[in-house]
């Protein structure tokens, strides 16, 4: 079982992702803003963070960099509705593990999460 | 005529004028010098004649000495004096300057020759005899002294007359010089006046007109053209400036087109983003329900709410996509502010806010009443929304250097520093239902009025929105603005 944090201001989407991942056996928390997500991250230290690239309160890329500075072994998967190659390149340069475009298939999302978990060093 | 040629002509006239002044000065100096020389010569001749007269009397004295004292050297001295007097008279005769002077000198010379001959005859008679002395003196006094005195007086009269003529000539030259100096000064003033008028007419006035036109163009009015009324360098410059304005207009139109295309690209991307987000929610919710084999009513309600939210957002977007047409009329912004505060009274009362109007009499501005009212209302709504219950909200008007200033001041939550620059950008919003075009569009509409809109905010201390409008110009009030395509 892995700990997963979903940072997404679309409440219905965040909750649906959380339900799907919980059903797949993971412990999932959701946050609607970068600040809330950061607080949960400090408390829970998740294995994977799923986050929107555009967040209220902070630019998603800046939040990603902040997470990576805090802990390099947290895998971050970016979700975006923009779907531009430029955003994808920026996210991956900033250390994102993967990049998914909205609307997304929850199966594809779960596969990305499993790949991310497989990529993490064994503890 | 070209300005360069006019300047050459003015330079040539100045050179000619200087040459005329130089020639007149040279002429006056030459006349004055000749007259002074004449006066000096006449005086000198007069002195020389006086010396000749003295020598003549001394010569006679020598004869008297011969008779009375038997002076052995008297005869020789007589000859020496004779030589001196003869030479002096010959010299004066040679240097004579008029026939009258020559005649008088010749007469004097002849009389002197008679005197010499007479005295020589006395000497020839041999030894000096006292009985002859009396006869000699009487003959000299009767025969020669009156004649000599008369002729010398005549000559002195000639020299005096010459001296007077020279003085008169000097006086004439001096008077003429004063007149000429006066005329030259007057002409110089007139010439300088014409030069100044010429500079004013050919250079300063057209340069001022060019400066005014450039200032008008610098305000963004690139339709303005300078009337070409001259065929000189400034006319060519005006033509160049007009061409530059035309080129700038073309470039501006291209830039506007490029900006529209770029904005269109941003808009398409923004619309896609804002549609994909709720679609992602709907798809994920449907998929998870499918996975669970359930039809959770709460999820269904949220899905419907998401669809409704998307619909409202699309409605808002369509409303903002209408083209904006501005109708400028002379407006009193204080009146608009008061209307807006009255209209928002229910919201103000609901939060028990303390509205304060700090209005001063304002000059009218050219504005679109409907749009400005909407903008003021939206800004006041933002202030009300950001304020804590019971807080102070101020609407202020002021005049600074002819510009009309309106401020909406709240002491609410303020805008975080990192968002301050973004809030005026298109598509930025912190409101769930917002489409992020309100403030950016308000800014563009204020700018279409020739004004500015700025935000000053500090998190936790409040926000001040400042609108600045230019004063009403001649011809304002019948302007029409069109922001074609869509708002923003």
XYZ file of C-alpha atoms in Angstrom:
611
model
C 0.000 0.000 0.000
C 1.346 3.387 -0.966
C 0.521 6.831 0.357
C -0.759 9.122 -2.368
C -1.578 12.834 -2.206
C -3.891 14.397 -4.837
C -3.603 18.208 -5.107
C -6.403 19.396 -7.396
C -8.844 22.305 -7.132
C -11.527 20.425 -9.100
C -13.121 18.787 -6.064
C -15.091 16.146 -7.982
C -12.015 15.093 -9.948
C -9.841 14.923 -6.824
C -12.412 12.866 -4.983
C -12.960 10.489 -7.950
C -9.208 9.897 -8.295
C -8.953 9.299 -4.549
C -11.835 6.810 -4.607
C -10.308 4.938 -7.527
C -6.845 4.758 -5.936
C -8.276 3.768 -2.541
C -10.174 0.996 -4.273
C -6.818 -0.074 -5.795
C -5.438 -0.418 -2.241
C -3.653 2.849 -1.671
C -4.022 5.402 1.143
C -5.131 8.599 -0.503
C -5.475 12.214 0.738
C -6.768 15.197 -1.258
C -6.026 18.928 -1.108
C -7.521 21.860 -3.089
C -4.605 24.239 -2.895
C -0.818 24.177 -2.801
C -0.769 25.399 0.803
C -3.140 22.669 1.973
C -1.208 20.088 -0.067
C 2.083 21.196 1.486
C 0.703 20.797 5.007
C -0.533 17.269 4.269
C 2.760 16.434 2.545
C 4.715 17.443 5.663
C 2.410 15.352 7.872
C 2.023 12.262 5.723
C 5.147 12.229 3.542
C 3.392 10.528 0.579
C 5.138 8.248 -1.929
C 3.427 9.837 -4.917
C 1.881 13.281 -5.454
C -0.667 13.801 -8.224
C -1.069 17.486 -8.867
C -2.652 19.981 -11.243
C -0.150 22.217 -12.968
C -2.297 25.261 -12.213
C -3.126 25.622 -8.553
C -4.744 28.345 -6.528
C -2.122 30.041 -4.402
C 0.933 28.845 -6.256
C 2.172 27.958 -9.711
C 2.188 24.116 -10.033
C 5.768 24.030 -11.347
C 6.961 26.089 -8.379
C 5.159 23.686 -6.037
C 6.777 20.726 -7.826
C 10.232 22.283 -7.357
C 9.453 22.890 -3.698
C 8.503 19.227 -3.228
C 11.660 18.063 -4.999
C 13.819 20.298 -2.829
C 12.148 18.814 0.253
C 12.347 15.154 -0.801
C 13.723 13.916 -4.114
C 12.236 10.456 -3.617
C 8.617 11.622 -3.754
C 7.355 10.879 -7.267
C 5.272 13.706 -8.693
C 2.798 13.190 -11.519
C 1.542 16.330 -13.188
C -2.027 16.624 -14.499
C -2.932 19.435 -16.822
C -5.793 20.600 -18.992
C -3.452 22.629 -21.240
C -1.775 19.667 -22.913
C 1.049 21.618 -24.493
C 4.470 20.105 -25.202
C 6.037 23.145 -23.603
C 4.287 22.535 -20.260
C 5.265 18.834 -20.404
C 8.917 19.694 -21.041
C 8.940 22.269 -18.243
C 7.369 19.796 -15.818
C 9.833 17.027 -16.646
C 12.792 19.410 -16.386
C 11.530 20.388 -12.938
C 11.581 16.700 -11.915
C 8.067 15.417 -12.657
C 7.872 11.628 -13.047
C 5.041 11.734 -15.543
C 2.667 14.098 -17.265
C -1.047 13.369 -17.875
C -3.509 15.462 -19.825
C -7.127 16.005 -18.811
C -9.687 14.562 -19.235
C -7.818 11.472 -18.083
C -8.557 7.799 -17.977
C -8.344 6.548 -14.374
C -6.764 3.295 -15.618
C -3.985 5.228 -17.315
C -3.587 7.258 -14.130
C -3.306 4.111 -11.990
C -0.694 2.659 -14.357
C 1.295 5.884 -14.066
C 1.062 5.661 -10.264
C 2.279 2.031 -10.309
C 5.194 2.945 -12.574
C 6.055 5.765 -10.225
C 5.949 3.435 -7.223
C 8.108 0.895 -9.067
C 10.637 3.621 -9.785
C 11.018 4.532 -6.134
C 14.047 3.147 -4.262
C 13.227 0.242 -1.872
C 13.087 1.315 1.738
C 13.080 79.452 -51.201
C 15.130 77.001 -49.143
C 16.183 78.054 -45.652
C 19.825 77.383 -46.541
C 19.583 79.897 -49.420
C 17.846 82.430 -47.163
C 20.610 82.069 -44.596
C 23.240 82.553 -47.349
C 21.407 85.678 -48.495
C 21.230 87.021 -44.938
C 24.957 86.340 -44.550
C 25.685 88.151 -47.844
C 23.586 91.145 -46.734
C 25.464 91.240 -43.428
C 28.817 91.173 -45.252
C 27.664 93.964 -47.641
C 26.397 96.012 -44.724
C 29.719 95.568 -42.914
C 31.592 96.654 -46.078
C 29.368 99.763 -46.374
C 30.010 100.631 -42.724
C 33.763 100.091 -43.259
C 33.797 102.302 -46.398
C 31.867 105.062 -44.639
C 34.213 104.881 -41.641
C 37.294 105.023 -43.914
C 35.849 108.004 -45.811
C 35.085 109.891 -42.584
C 38.511 109.167 -41.119
C 40.223 110.332 -44.362
C 38.194 113.572 -44.392
C 38.902 114.187 -40.753
C 42.606 113.498 -41.258
C 42.809 115.940 -44.244
C 40.986 118.678 -42.337
C 43.178 118.168 -39.268
C 46.269 118.288 -41.463
C 45.037 121.533 -43.081
C 44.416 123.090 -39.699
C 47.811 122.038 -38.450
C 49.560 123.327 -41.612
C 47.813 126.695 -41.472
C 48.864 127.081 -37.868
C 52.413 126.047 -38.717
C 52.634 128.526 -41.625
C 51.358 131.213 -39.355
C 54.138 130.430 -36.861
C 56.743 130.358 -39.638
C 55.548 133.752 -40.891
C 55.799 135.111 -37.364
C 59.393 133.915 -37.234
C 60.127 135.544 -40.629
C 58.691 138.786 -39.279
C 60.881 138.525 -36.190
C 63.949 137.858 -38.340
C 63.189 140.882 -40.484
C 63.038 143.149 -37.461
C 66.185 141.555 -36.058
C 67.907 142.231 -39.417
C 66.921 145.895 -39.191
C 68.232 145.898 -35.611
C 71.574 144.668 -36.906
C 71.827 147.748 -39.155
C 70.910 149.947 -36.276
C 73.645 148.265 -34.212
C 76.092 148.933 -37.029
C 75.294 152.573 -37.024
C 75.153 153.080 -33.316
C 77.832 150.789 -31.922
C 80.050 149.996 -34.838
C 79.368 146.278 -34.511
C 81.941 144.638 -36.772
C 79.922 141.405 -37.030
C 76.673 143.197 -37.895
C 77.215 142.978 -41.599
C 77.852 139.263 -41.500
C 74.875 138.679 -39.199
C 72.765 140.747 -41.580
C 73.747 138.429 -44.422
C 72.991 135.315 -42.341
C 69.581 136.615 -41.379
C 68.902 137.605 -44.978
C 69.750 134.109 -46.107
C 67.403 132.654 -43.478
C 64.530 135.012 -44.316
C 64.959 134.524 -48.073
C 65.004 130.744 -47.680
C 61.949 130.836 -45.404
C 59.982 133.031 -47.801
C 60.971 130.854 -50.784
C 59.913 127.775 -48.873
C 56.554 129.296 -47.927
C 56.097 130.365 -51.541
C 56.837 126.878 -52.797
C 54.378 125.374 -50.370
C 51.616 127.871 -51.119
C 48.147 126.361 -51.271
C 46.258 129.141 -52.926
C 46.825 131.884 -55.452
C 46.004 134.560 -52.875
C 48.597 133.093 -50.518
C 51.159 133.029 -53.375
C 50.412 136.618 -54.371
C 50.697 137.852 -50.797
C 53.967 135.944 -50.305
C 55.342 137.307 -53.600
C 54.447 140.848 -52.546
C 56.079 140.321 -49.154
C 59.154 138.837 -50.816
C 59.371 141.827 -53.168
C 59.040 144.290 -50.285
C 61.701 142.355 -48.422
C 63.976 142.475 -51.473
C 63.445 146.230 -51.550
C 64.327 146.415 -47.859
C 67.431 144.326 -48.421
C 68.465 146.419 -51.398
C 67.891 149.565 -49.410
C 69.909 148.358 -46.459
C 72.624 146.984 -48.690
C 72.904 150.409 -50.225
C 73.357 151.786 -46.718
C 76.129 149.264 -46.120
C 77.737 150.137 -49.423
C 78.034 153.735 -48.379
C 80.860 152.596 -46.161
C 81.481 153.638 -42.616
C 78.699 154.049 -40.268
C 77.764 157.520 -39.600
C 75.606 158.680 -36.828
C 74.053 161.380 -38.903
C 72.801 158.708 -41.264
C 71.240 156.671 -38.512
C 68.367 159.009 -37.991
C 67.631 159.140 -41.726
C 67.887 155.334 -41.987
C 65.440 154.714 -39.165
C 62.926 157.181 -40.491
C 63.090 155.740 -44.004
C 62.751 152.201 -42.707
C 59.802 153.153 -40.471
C 58.088 155.176 -43.183
C 58.801 153.080 -46.227
C 59.046 149.474 -45.179
C 57.583 148.755 -41.736
C 54.011 149.720 -42.657
C 54.205 147.770 -45.914
C 55.746 144.716 -44.245
C 53.227 144.809 -41.368
C 50.363 145.164 -43.804
C 51.542 142.321 -46.030
C 52.289 140.039 -43.072
C 48.856 140.857 -41.628
C 47.335 139.928 -45.005
C 49.229 136.657 -45.019
C 48.251 135.908 -41.411
C 44.686 136.571 -42.532
C 45.103 133.985 -45.308
C 46.491 131.432 -42.851
C 43.796 132.204 -40.312
C 41.197 131.773 -42.996
C 42.725 128.416 -43.939
C 42.692 127.392 -40.269
C 39.038 128.385 -39.962
C 38.181 126.448 -43.113
C 39.911 123.364 -41.664
C 38.023 123.742 -38.367
C 34.774 124.081 -40.304
C 35.681 120.959 -42.307
C 36.415 119.025 -39.081
C 33.083 120.149 -37.650
C 31.299 119.014 -40.818
C 33.100 115.662 -40.738
C 32.211 115.224 -37.055
C 28.559 116.093 -37.670
C 28.403 113.834 -40.699
C 30.011 111.020 -38.671
C 27.377 111.381 -35.950
C 24.602 111.306 -38.534
C 26.152 108.260 -40.182
C 26.559 106.493 -36.827
C 22.882 107.224 -36.136
C 21.807 105.963 -39.559
C 23.997 102.849 -39.238
C 22.607 102.128 -35.758
C 19.045 102.590 -36.998
C 19.677 100.422 -40.052
C 21.321 97.772 -37.839
C 18.236 97.719 -35.602
C 15.974 97.462 -38.637
C 18.159 94.743 -40.148
C 18.312 92.886 -36.811
C 14.531 93.215 -36.519
C 14.023 91.763 -39.993
C 16.485 88.974 -39.148
C 14.574 88.147 -35.955
C 11.234 88.283 -37.775
C 12.676 86.065 -40.499
C 13.969 83.549 -37.935
C 10.602 83.657 -36.177
C 8.656 83.211 -39.409
C 10.902 80.712 -41.199
C 12.284 78.700 -38.302
C 10.728 79.153 -34.875
C 7.033 79.135 -35.825
C 7.264 76.087 -38.127
C 9.514 74.310 -35.590
C 6.940 74.960 -32.850
C 4.216 73.610 -35.135
C 6.338 70.504 -35.790
C 6.920 70.115 -32.037
C 3.177 70.348 -31.347
C 2.425 67.821 -34.061
C 5.094 65.448 -32.712
C 3.598 65.829 -29.214
C 0.132 64.987 -30.571
C 1.550 61.941 -32.379
C 3.439 60.868 -29.253
C 0.095 60.579 -27.425
C -0.762 57.799 -29.864
C -2.784 59.882 -32.316
C -1.029 58.630 -35.434
C -3.854 59.846 -37.696
C -2.687 63.403 -37.076
C -0.911 64.962 -40.059
C 1.107 68.149 -40.340
C -0.227 70.448 -43.085
C 2.529 70.977 -45.676
C 2.577 74.673 -46.561
C 6.246 75.141 -47.313
C 8.696 73.959 -49.926
C 11.804 74.329 -47.782
C 13.732 71.995 -45.462
C 11.075 72.259 -42.725
C 8.395 71.370 -45.272
C 10.479 68.307 -46.165
C 10.877 67.498 -42.453
C 7.102 67.803 -41.942
C 6.593 65.464 -44.900
C 9.096 62.983 -43.386
C 7.301 63.123 -40.015
C 3.956 62.524 -41.756
C 5.454 59.545 -43.578
C 6.899 58.264 -40.304
C 3.459 58.562 -38.674
C 1.918 56.689 -41.611
C 4.574 53.956 -41.280
C 3.984 53.782 -37.535
C 0.263 53.492 -38.189
C 0.894 50.544 -40.498
C 3.249 48.931 -37.978
C 0.751 49.581 -35.197
C -2.015 47.953 -37.230
C 0.263 44.951 -37.861
C 1.110 44.773 -34.163
C -2.553 44.979 -33.223
C -3.249 42.171 -35.680
C -0.355 40.125 -34.253
C -1.552 40.855 -30.728
C -5.058 39.774 -31.709
C -3.737 36.527 -33.131
C -1.621 35.928 -30.021
C -4.581 36.780 -27.800
C -6.747 34.481 -29.885
C -4.211 31.680 -29.327
C -4.259 32.377 -25.576
C -8.043 32.476 -25.636
C -8.327 29.106 -27.406
C -5.875 27.559 -24.955
C -7.730 29.120 -22.023
C -11.132 27.882 -23.256
C -9.745 24.375 -23.806
C -8.290 24.381 -20.286
C -11.496 25.560 -18.645
C -13.617 23.021 -20.518
C -11.225 20.099 -20.011
C -11.125 20.557 -16.227
C -14.859 19.968 -15.630
C -14.850 17.312 -18.361
C -12.047 15.556 -16.505
C -14.137 15.681 -13.330
C -17.192 14.297 -15.107
C -15.226 11.540 -16.805
C -13.393 10.512 -13.655
C -16.628 10.540 -11.615
C -18.416 8.435 -14.217
C -15.476 6.037 -14.488
C -15.153 5.545 -10.761
C -18.893 4.889 -10.457
C -18.555 2.366 -13.259
C -15.593 0.736 -11.508
C -17.551 0.496 -8.285
C -20.725 -0.595 -10.055
C -22.630 1.998 -8.096
C -24.599 5.134 -8.874
C -23.779 7.225 -5.847
C -26.448 10.038 -5.675
C -23.955 12.464 -4.135
C -21.607 11.998 -7.092
C -24.527 12.429 -9.513
C -25.450 15.734 -7.841
C -21.843 16.919 -8.047
C -21.683 15.908 -11.706
C -24.801 17.974 -12.424
C -23.350 20.896 -10.465
C -20.181 20.619 -12.533
C -22.191 20.712 -15.758
C -24.137 23.738 -14.454
C -20.880 25.471 -13.508
C -19.511 24.836 -16.974
C -22.671 26.266 -18.512
C -22.492 29.430 -16.372
C -18.879 29.852 -17.303
C -19.729 29.531 -21.019
C -22.505 32.110 -20.573
C -20.085 34.525 -18.919
C -17.553 33.968 -21.664
C -20.132 34.611 -24.393
C -21.207 37.795 -22.639
C -17.618 39.028 -22.666
C -17.127 38.009 -26.292
C -19.528 40.689 -27.454
C -17.741 43.526 -29.201
C -17.244 46.659 -27.209
C -18.411 49.956 -28.619
C -17.621 53.088 -26.665
C -19.739 56.237 -26.934
C -17.817 59.175 -25.521
C -19.770 62.001 -23.922
C -18.677 64.665 -21.404
C -19.118 63.058 -17.990
C -19.035 64.063 -14.356
C -17.382 61.090 -12.667
C -18.565 62.221 -9.213
C -22.150 61.619 -10.373
C -21.263 58.106 -11.559
C -19.504 57.327 -8.267
C -22.585 58.402 -6.294
C -24.894 56.294 -8.524
C -22.692 53.229 -8.097
C -22.547 53.586 -4.307
C -26.359 53.898 -4.177
C -26.730 50.813 -6.398
C -24.414 48.744 -4.160
C -26.062 49.934 -0.942
C -27.705 46.532 -0.204
C -24.283 44.758 -0.347
C -22.724 47.518 1.780
C -25.510 47.258 4.328
C -25.284 43.428 4.375
C -21.681 43.655 5.620
C -22.335 46.791 7.690
C -19.488 48.515 5.836
C -18.677 52.189 6.323
C -18.742 53.771 2.853
C -17.037 57.134 2.621
C -17.224 59.506 -0.351
C -14.286 61.906 -0.518
C -15.260 63.855 -3.618
C -13.940 67.166 -4.886
C -15.443 69.147 -7.807
C -14.100 67.563 -10.997
C -13.707 68.844 -14.546
C -15.669 66.692 -16.950
C -13.982 63.851 -18.844
C -14.830 62.251 -22.176
C -16.189 58.813 -21.320
C -18.687 56.077 -21.983
C -21.152 56.406 -19.098
C -22.422 52.836 -19.302
C -18.986 51.165 -19.343
C -17.499 53.446 -16.694
C -20.480 52.790 -14.430
C -20.017 49.030 -14.890
C -16.299 49.293 -14.161
C -16.812 51.435 -11.052
C -19.547 49.047 -9.903
C -17.313 46.006 -10.438
C -14.391 47.620 -8.610
C -16.665 48.620 -5.712
C -18.047 45.057 -5.612
C -14.489 43.702 -5.401
C -13.759 46.115 -2.541
C -16.965 45.101 -0.716
C -16.197 41.413 -1.207
C -12.624 41.782 0.058
C -13.636 43.798 3.129
C -14.327 42.408 6.582
C -17.713 43.330 8.113
C -17.780 46.892 9.410
C -14.663 47.927 7.479
C -14.086 51.248 5.755
C -14.550 51.512 1.952
C -13.575 54.835 0.370
C -14.483 56.259 -3.048
C -12.253 59.256 -3.665
C -11.955 61.772 -6.486
C -9.164 64.293 -7.069
C -7.585 66.518 -9.713
C -3.856 66.519 -10.320
C -2.276 68.565 -13.133
C -5.572 68.607 -15.111
C -5.897 64.836 -14.805
C -8.964 63.444 -13.098
C -8.270 60.743 -10.530
C -10.737 58.268 -9.049
C -9.705 55.833 -6.304
C -11.532 52.889 -4.768
C -9.884 52.095 -1.441
C -10.620 49.160 0.829
C -8.964 47.903 3.981
C -9.758 44.282 3.198
C -7.643 41.184 2.756
C -5.515 42.650 -0.039
C -3.774 40.783 -2.835
C -0.685 38.635 -2.171
C 2.443 40.183 -3.628
C 3.055 37.297 -6.038
C -0.430 37.702 -7.538
C -0.375 41.483 -7.836
C 1.094 41.514 -11.323
C -1.174 38.735 -12.539
C -4.540 40.145 -11.503
C -4.567 42.623 -14.393
C -3.555 39.924 -16.899
C -6.277 38.343 -19.040
C -7.674 34.957 -17.865
C -6.383 35.299 -14.335
C -8.992 34.774 -11.633
C -9.196 33.593 -8.073
C -12.980 33.197 -8.287
C -14.464 29.798 -9.112
C -17.049 31.317 -11.475
C -14.782 34.024 -12.798
C -13.410 33.954 -16.294
C -10.465 36.189 -15.482
C -11.311 38.951 -17.942
C -12.983 41.508 -15.665
C -9.995 43.501 -14.398
C -7.962 43.136 -17.583
C -10.911 44.300 -19.614
C -11.608 47.195 -17.233
C -7.974 48.209 -17.652
C -8.248 48.086 -21.447
C -11.472 50.118 -21.453
C -9.922 52.757 -19.183
C -6.926 52.841 -21.525
C -9.327 53.280 -24.478
C -10.454 56.437 -22.630
C -6.825 57.641 -22.745
C -6.457 56.877 -19.034
C -4.679 54.389 -16.809
C -5.712 51.865 -14.176
C -3.291 50.746 -11.491
C -3.529 48.510 -8.451
C -1.746 49.007 -5.173
C -2.293 46.320 -2.606
C -0.774 44.793 0.489
C -1.899 41.463 1.834
C -3.940 41.919 4.990
C -4.021 45.720 4.693
C -6.219 46.404 1.713
C -6.257 47.451 -1.927
C -6.365 50.787 -3.718
C -7.441 50.894 -7.371
C -6.523 54.169 -9.073
C -8.139 55.334 -12.311
C -6.608 58.353 -14.047
C -8.408 60.150 -16.880
C -7.118 62.901 -19.184
C -9.006 66.219 -19.101
C -11.722 66.893 -21.660
C -10.209 68.125 -24.946
C -11.813 70.142 -27.727
C -13.577 67.720 -30.016
C -14.059 65.121 -27.274
C -17.543 64.015 -26.585
C -18.329 62.974 -30.124
C -15.686 60.271 -30.307
C -16.587 56.711 -30.910
C -14.375 53.800 -29.942
C -14.689 50.268 -31.161
C -12.889 47.334 -29.687
C -13.833 44.986 -32.422
C -14.006 41.220 -32.131
C -14.376 40.689 -28.424
C -13.783 42.291 -25.136
C -10.393 42.224 -23.515
